[in-house]
Coordinates of C-alpha atoms and ligand atoms in Angstrom, one line a residue:
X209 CA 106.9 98.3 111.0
X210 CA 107.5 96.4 107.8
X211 CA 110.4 94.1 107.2
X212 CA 112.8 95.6 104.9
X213 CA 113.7 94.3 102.1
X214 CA 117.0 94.1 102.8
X215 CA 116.3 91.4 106.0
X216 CA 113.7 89.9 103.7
X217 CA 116.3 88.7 101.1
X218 CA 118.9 88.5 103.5
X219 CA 118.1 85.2 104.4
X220 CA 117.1 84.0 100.7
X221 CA 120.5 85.0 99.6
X222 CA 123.4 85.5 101.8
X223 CA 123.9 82.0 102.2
X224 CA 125.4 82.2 98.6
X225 CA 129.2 82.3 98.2
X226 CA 131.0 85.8 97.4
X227 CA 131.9 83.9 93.9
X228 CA 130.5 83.4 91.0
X229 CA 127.6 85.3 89.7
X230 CA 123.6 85.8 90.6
X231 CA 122.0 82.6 88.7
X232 CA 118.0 82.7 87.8
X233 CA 116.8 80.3 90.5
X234 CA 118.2 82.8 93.1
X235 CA 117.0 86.1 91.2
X236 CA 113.6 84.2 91.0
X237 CA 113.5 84.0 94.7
X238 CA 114.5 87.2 95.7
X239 CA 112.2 88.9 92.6
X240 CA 109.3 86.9 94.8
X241 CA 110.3 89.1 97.9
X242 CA 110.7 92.1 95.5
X243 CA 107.1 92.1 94.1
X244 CA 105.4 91.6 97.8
X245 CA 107.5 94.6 98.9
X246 CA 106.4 96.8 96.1
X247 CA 102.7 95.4 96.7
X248 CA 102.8 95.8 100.3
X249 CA 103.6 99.9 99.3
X250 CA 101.2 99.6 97.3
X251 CA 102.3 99.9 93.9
X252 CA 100.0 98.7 91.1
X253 CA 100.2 95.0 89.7
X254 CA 100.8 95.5 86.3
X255 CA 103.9 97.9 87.0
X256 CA 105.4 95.7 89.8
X257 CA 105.7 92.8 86.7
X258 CA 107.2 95.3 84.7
X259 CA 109.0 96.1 86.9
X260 CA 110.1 93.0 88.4
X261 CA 111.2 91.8 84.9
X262 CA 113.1 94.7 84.5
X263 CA 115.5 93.7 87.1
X264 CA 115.4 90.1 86.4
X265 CA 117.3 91.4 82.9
X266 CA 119.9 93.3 85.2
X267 CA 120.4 90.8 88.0
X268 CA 121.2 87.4 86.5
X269 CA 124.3 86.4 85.8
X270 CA 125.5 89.6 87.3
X271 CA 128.6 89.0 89.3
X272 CA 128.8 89.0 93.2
X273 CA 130.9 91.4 93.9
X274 CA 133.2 90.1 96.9
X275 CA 132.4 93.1 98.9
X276 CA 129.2 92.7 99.3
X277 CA 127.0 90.5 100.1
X278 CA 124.4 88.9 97.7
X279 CA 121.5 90.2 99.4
X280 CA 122.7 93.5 99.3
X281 CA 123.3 93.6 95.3
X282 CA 120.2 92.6 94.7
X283 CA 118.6 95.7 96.9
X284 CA 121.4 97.9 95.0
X285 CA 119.6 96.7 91.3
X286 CA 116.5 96.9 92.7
X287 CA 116.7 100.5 94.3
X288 CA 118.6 101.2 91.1
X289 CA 115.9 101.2 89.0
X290 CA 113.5 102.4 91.1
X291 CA 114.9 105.4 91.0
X292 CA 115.4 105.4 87.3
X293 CA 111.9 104.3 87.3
X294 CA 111.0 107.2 89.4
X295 CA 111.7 109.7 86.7
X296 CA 114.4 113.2 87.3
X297 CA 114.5 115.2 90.4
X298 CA 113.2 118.9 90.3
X299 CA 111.4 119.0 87.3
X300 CA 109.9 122.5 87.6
X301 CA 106.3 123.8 86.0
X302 CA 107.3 124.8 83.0
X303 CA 106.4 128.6 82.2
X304 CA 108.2 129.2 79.2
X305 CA 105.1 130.5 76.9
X306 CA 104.0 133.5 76.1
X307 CA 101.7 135.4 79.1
X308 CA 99.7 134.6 80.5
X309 CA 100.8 131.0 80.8
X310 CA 97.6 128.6 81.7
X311 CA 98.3 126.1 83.7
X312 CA 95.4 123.3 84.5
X313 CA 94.8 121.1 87.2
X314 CA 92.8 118.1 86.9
X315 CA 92.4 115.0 89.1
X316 CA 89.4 113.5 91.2
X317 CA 87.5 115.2 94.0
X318 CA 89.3 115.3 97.4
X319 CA 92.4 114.4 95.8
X320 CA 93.9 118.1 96.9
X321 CA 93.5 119.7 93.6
X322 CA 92.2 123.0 95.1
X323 CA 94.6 123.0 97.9
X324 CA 97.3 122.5 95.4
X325 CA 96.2 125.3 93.2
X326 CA 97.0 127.7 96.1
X327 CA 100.5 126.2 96.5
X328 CA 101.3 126.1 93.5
X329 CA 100.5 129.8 92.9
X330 CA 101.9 131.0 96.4
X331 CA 105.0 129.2 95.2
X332 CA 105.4 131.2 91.9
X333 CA 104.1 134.2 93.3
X334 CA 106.8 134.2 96.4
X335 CA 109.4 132.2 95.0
X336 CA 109.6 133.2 91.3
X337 CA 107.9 136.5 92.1
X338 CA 105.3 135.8 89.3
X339 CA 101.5 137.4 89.5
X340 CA 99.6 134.9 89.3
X341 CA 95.2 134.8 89.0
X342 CA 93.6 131.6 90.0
X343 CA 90.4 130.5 88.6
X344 CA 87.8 127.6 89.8
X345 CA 85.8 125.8 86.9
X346 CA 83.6 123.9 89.7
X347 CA 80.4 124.9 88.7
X348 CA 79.4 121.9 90.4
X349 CA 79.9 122.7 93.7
X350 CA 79.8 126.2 95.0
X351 CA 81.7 125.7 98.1
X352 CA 84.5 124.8 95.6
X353 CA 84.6 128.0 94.1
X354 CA 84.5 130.0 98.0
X355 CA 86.8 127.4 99.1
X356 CA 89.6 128.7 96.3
X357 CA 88.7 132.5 97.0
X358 CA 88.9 132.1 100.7
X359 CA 92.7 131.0 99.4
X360 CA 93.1 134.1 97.7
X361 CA 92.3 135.9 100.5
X362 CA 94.8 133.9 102.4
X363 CA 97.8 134.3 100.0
X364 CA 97.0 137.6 98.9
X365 CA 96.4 136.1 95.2
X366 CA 93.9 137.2 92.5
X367 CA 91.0 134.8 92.3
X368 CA 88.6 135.1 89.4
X369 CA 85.5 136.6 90.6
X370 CA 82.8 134.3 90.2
X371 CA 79.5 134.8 87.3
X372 CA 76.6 132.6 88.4
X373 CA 75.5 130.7 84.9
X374 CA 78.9 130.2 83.3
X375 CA 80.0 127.1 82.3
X376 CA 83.6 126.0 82.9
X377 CA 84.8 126.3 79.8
X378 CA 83.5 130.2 79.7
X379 CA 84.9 130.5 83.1
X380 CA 88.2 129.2 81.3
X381 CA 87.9 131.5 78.5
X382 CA 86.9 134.4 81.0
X383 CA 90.0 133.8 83.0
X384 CA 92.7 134.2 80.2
X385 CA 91.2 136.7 79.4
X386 CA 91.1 138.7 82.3
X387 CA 94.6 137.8 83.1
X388 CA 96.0 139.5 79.7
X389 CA 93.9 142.3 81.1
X390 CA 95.5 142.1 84.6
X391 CA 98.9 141.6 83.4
X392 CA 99.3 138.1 84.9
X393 CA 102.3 136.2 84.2
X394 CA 100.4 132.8 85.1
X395 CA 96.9 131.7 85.1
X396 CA 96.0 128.5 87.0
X397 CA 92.6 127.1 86.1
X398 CA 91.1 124.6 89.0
X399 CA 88.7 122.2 87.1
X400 CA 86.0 120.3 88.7
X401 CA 86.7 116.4 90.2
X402 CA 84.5 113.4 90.4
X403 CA 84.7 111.2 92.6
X404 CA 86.2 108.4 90.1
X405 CA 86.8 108.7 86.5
X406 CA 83.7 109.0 83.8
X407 CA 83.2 109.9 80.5
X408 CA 82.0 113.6 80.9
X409 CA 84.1 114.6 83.5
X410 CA 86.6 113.8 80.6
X411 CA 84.7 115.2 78.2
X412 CA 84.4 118.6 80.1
X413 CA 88.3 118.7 80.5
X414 CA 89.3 118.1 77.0
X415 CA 86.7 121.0 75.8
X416 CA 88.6 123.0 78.5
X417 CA 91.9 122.5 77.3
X418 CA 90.9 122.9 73.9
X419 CA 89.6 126.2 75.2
X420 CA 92.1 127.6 77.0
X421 CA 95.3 126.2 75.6
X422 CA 97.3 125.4 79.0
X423 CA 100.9 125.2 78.6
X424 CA 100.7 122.8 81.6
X425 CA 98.1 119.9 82.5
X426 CA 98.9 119.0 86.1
X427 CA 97.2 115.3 87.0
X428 CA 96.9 115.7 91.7
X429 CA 96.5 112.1 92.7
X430 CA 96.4 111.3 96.0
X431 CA 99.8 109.2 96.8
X432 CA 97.4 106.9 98.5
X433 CA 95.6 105.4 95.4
X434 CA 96.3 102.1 95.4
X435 CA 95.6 99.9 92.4
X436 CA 93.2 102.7 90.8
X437 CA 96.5 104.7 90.3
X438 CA 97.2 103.1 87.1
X439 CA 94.1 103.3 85.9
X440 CA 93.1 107.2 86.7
X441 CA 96.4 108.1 85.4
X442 CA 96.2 106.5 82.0
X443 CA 92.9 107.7 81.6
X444 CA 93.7 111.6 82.3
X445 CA 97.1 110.9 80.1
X446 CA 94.9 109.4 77.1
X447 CA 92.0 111.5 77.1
X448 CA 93.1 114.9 78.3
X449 CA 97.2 114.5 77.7
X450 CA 99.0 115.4 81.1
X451 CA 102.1 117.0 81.4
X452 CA 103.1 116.6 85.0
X453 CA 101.9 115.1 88.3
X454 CA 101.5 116.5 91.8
X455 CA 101.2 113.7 94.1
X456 CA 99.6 115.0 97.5
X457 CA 99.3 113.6 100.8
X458 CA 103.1 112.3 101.0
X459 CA 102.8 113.2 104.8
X460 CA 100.9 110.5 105.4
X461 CA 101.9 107.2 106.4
X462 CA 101.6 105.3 103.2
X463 CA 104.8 104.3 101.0
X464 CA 103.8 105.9 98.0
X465 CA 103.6 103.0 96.0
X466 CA 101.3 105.1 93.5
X467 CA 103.8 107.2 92.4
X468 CA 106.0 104.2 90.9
X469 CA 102.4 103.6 89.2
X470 CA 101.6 106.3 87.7
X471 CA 105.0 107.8 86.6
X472 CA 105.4 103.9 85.1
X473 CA 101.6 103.9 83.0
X474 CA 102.3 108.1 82.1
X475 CA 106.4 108.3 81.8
X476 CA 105.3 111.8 82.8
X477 CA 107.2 113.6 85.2
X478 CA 106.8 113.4 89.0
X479 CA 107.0 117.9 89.1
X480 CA 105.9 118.5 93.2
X481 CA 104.7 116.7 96.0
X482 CA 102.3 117.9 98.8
X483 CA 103.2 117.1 102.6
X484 CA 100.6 118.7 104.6
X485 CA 97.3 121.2 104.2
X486 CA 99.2 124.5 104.8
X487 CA 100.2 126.7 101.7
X488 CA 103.8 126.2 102.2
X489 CA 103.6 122.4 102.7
X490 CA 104.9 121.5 98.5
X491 CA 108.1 120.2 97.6
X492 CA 110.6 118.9 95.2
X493 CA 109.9 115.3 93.7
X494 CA 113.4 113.4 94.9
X495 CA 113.6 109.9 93.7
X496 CA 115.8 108.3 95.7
X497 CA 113.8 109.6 99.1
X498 CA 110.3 107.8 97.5
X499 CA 112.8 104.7 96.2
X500 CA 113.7 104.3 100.0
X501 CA 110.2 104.5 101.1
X502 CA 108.9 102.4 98.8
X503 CA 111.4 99.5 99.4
X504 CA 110.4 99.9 103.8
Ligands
GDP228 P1 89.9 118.8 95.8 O1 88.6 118.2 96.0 O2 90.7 117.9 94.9 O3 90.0 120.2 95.4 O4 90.7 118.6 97.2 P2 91.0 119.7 98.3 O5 92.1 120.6 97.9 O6 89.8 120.3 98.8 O7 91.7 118.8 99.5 C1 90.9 117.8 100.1 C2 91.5 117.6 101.6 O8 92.9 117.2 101.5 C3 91.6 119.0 102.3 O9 91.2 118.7 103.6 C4 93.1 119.4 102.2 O10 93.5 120.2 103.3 C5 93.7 118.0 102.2 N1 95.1 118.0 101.6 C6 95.4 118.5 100.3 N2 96.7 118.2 100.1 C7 97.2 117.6 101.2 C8 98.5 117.1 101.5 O11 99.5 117.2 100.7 N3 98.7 116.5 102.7 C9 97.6 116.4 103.6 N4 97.8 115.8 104.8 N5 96.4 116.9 103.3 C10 96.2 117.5 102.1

């Protein structure tokens, strides 16, 4: 188990009177405790000094309140703005466009991109009672394209059927199409991954979008990324223009440092979170849950 923060700057700080206010030399110390906290969950460098300096603007010369103790204020300014940080609570995929409504899902291989897809549409299909056709661009990797149908089969939502030869962005024109045929509310396109970031995997998605128009660009990181997370989220921002991230694999036993990351480098939203490999196993973004993890 880690140390909380709380303990950690405990002992920096509560030996301070309940008078007077924080001064820098003790905000310095406890901002040293702060940024191996936020390390140690492994949130990216360059957005722990951000964010660090953030709260060094907020916490000196802010008065100790007699109340409580010194330690504990600090904590209070520091969970503050994580959560602020953090972004809103409940921001849901936005589906007010005309139908069908694309929605794209980009990321890396193995990141749960294709696992999402299926939640996500189960989701609008039970929940929101939407119809909903899923369609994979991975032209790349066959069992990609099965492994999406064989969700489809599990969920009882419309896959694409698959052409051998297409490219993905025919499969993405082919797909809106066929769902303002079907009479689909929602179309989900699941593009291909890499496994890390280069230039024509970022080509292929911006001639997709510019294809197929998607009212929503979804970036699935895995919430284990550690330092990378900065760096895969600006480059999906700048080059293809996210809307939205899905951060997956929350069930695991990391603090989720990466989502401080790449909602920080983005200012995108946080929309849904994945917590396990079964269809229903998505959830609401909350904040303040991913504040207290983050802090141990
Ligand atoms: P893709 O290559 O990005 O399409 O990734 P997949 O959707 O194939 O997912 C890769 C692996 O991660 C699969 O074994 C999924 O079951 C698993 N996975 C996806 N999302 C989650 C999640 O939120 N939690 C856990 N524990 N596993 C997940």
């Amino acid at each position: 188990m880690f140390e909380t923060l709380q303990d950690r700057l405990g002992s920096i700080l509560n030996g301070l009177t309940g008078r007077g206010a924080l001064s820098e030399a003790d905000v310095s110390a406890a901002l040293r405790e702060v940024r191996r906290a936020l390390l140690e969950a492994d949130v990216a460098l360059e957005v722990v000094r951000a964010f660090t300096e953030a709260v060094r603007e907020k916490a000196v010369g802010a008065e100790i309140l007699k109340s409580i103790k010194p330690g504990q204020m600090v904590v209070k300014i520091v969970h503050d703005e994580l959560v602020a940080m953090l972004g809103s609570e409940g921001v849901a995929i936005d589906l007010n466009a005309p139908a069908p409504v694309v929605v794209m899902m980009v990321g890396l291989q193995g990141s749960g991109k294709t696992t999402t897809t299926g939640k996500i549409a189960n989701r609008l299909a039970t929940r929101d009672k939407k119809k909903v056709l899923m369609a994979s661009l991975d032209t790349r990797r066959p069992a990609a394209q099965e492994q999406l149908r064989q969700l489809g089969v599990q969920t009882g939502i419309d896959t694409l059927p698959v052409v051998a030869g297409q490219s993905p962005t025919d499969i993405a024109a082919r797909a809106v199409q066929a769902a303002k045929l079907g009479g689909h509310d929602v179309v989900i396109l699941d593009t291909a991954g890499r496994t890390h970031i280069d230039e024509p995997l970022m080509m292929e998605m911006a001639e997709i979008k510019r294809k197929s128009n998607p009212h929503e660009i979804l970036l699935v990181a895995d919430a284990l990324t550690g330092q990378d997370a900065v760096n895969l989220a600006r480059n999906f921002d700048e080059r293809v223009g996210i809307t939205g991230l899905v951060l997956t694999r929350m069930d695991g036993d990391g603090r989720g440092g990466a989502a401080l990351s790449m909602r920080a480098v983005t200012g995108k939203p946080i929309k849904l979170i994945g917590t396990g490999e079964k269809m229903g196993e998505l959830e609401e973004f909350h904040p303040r849950r991913v504040a207290d993890r983050i802090l141990g």
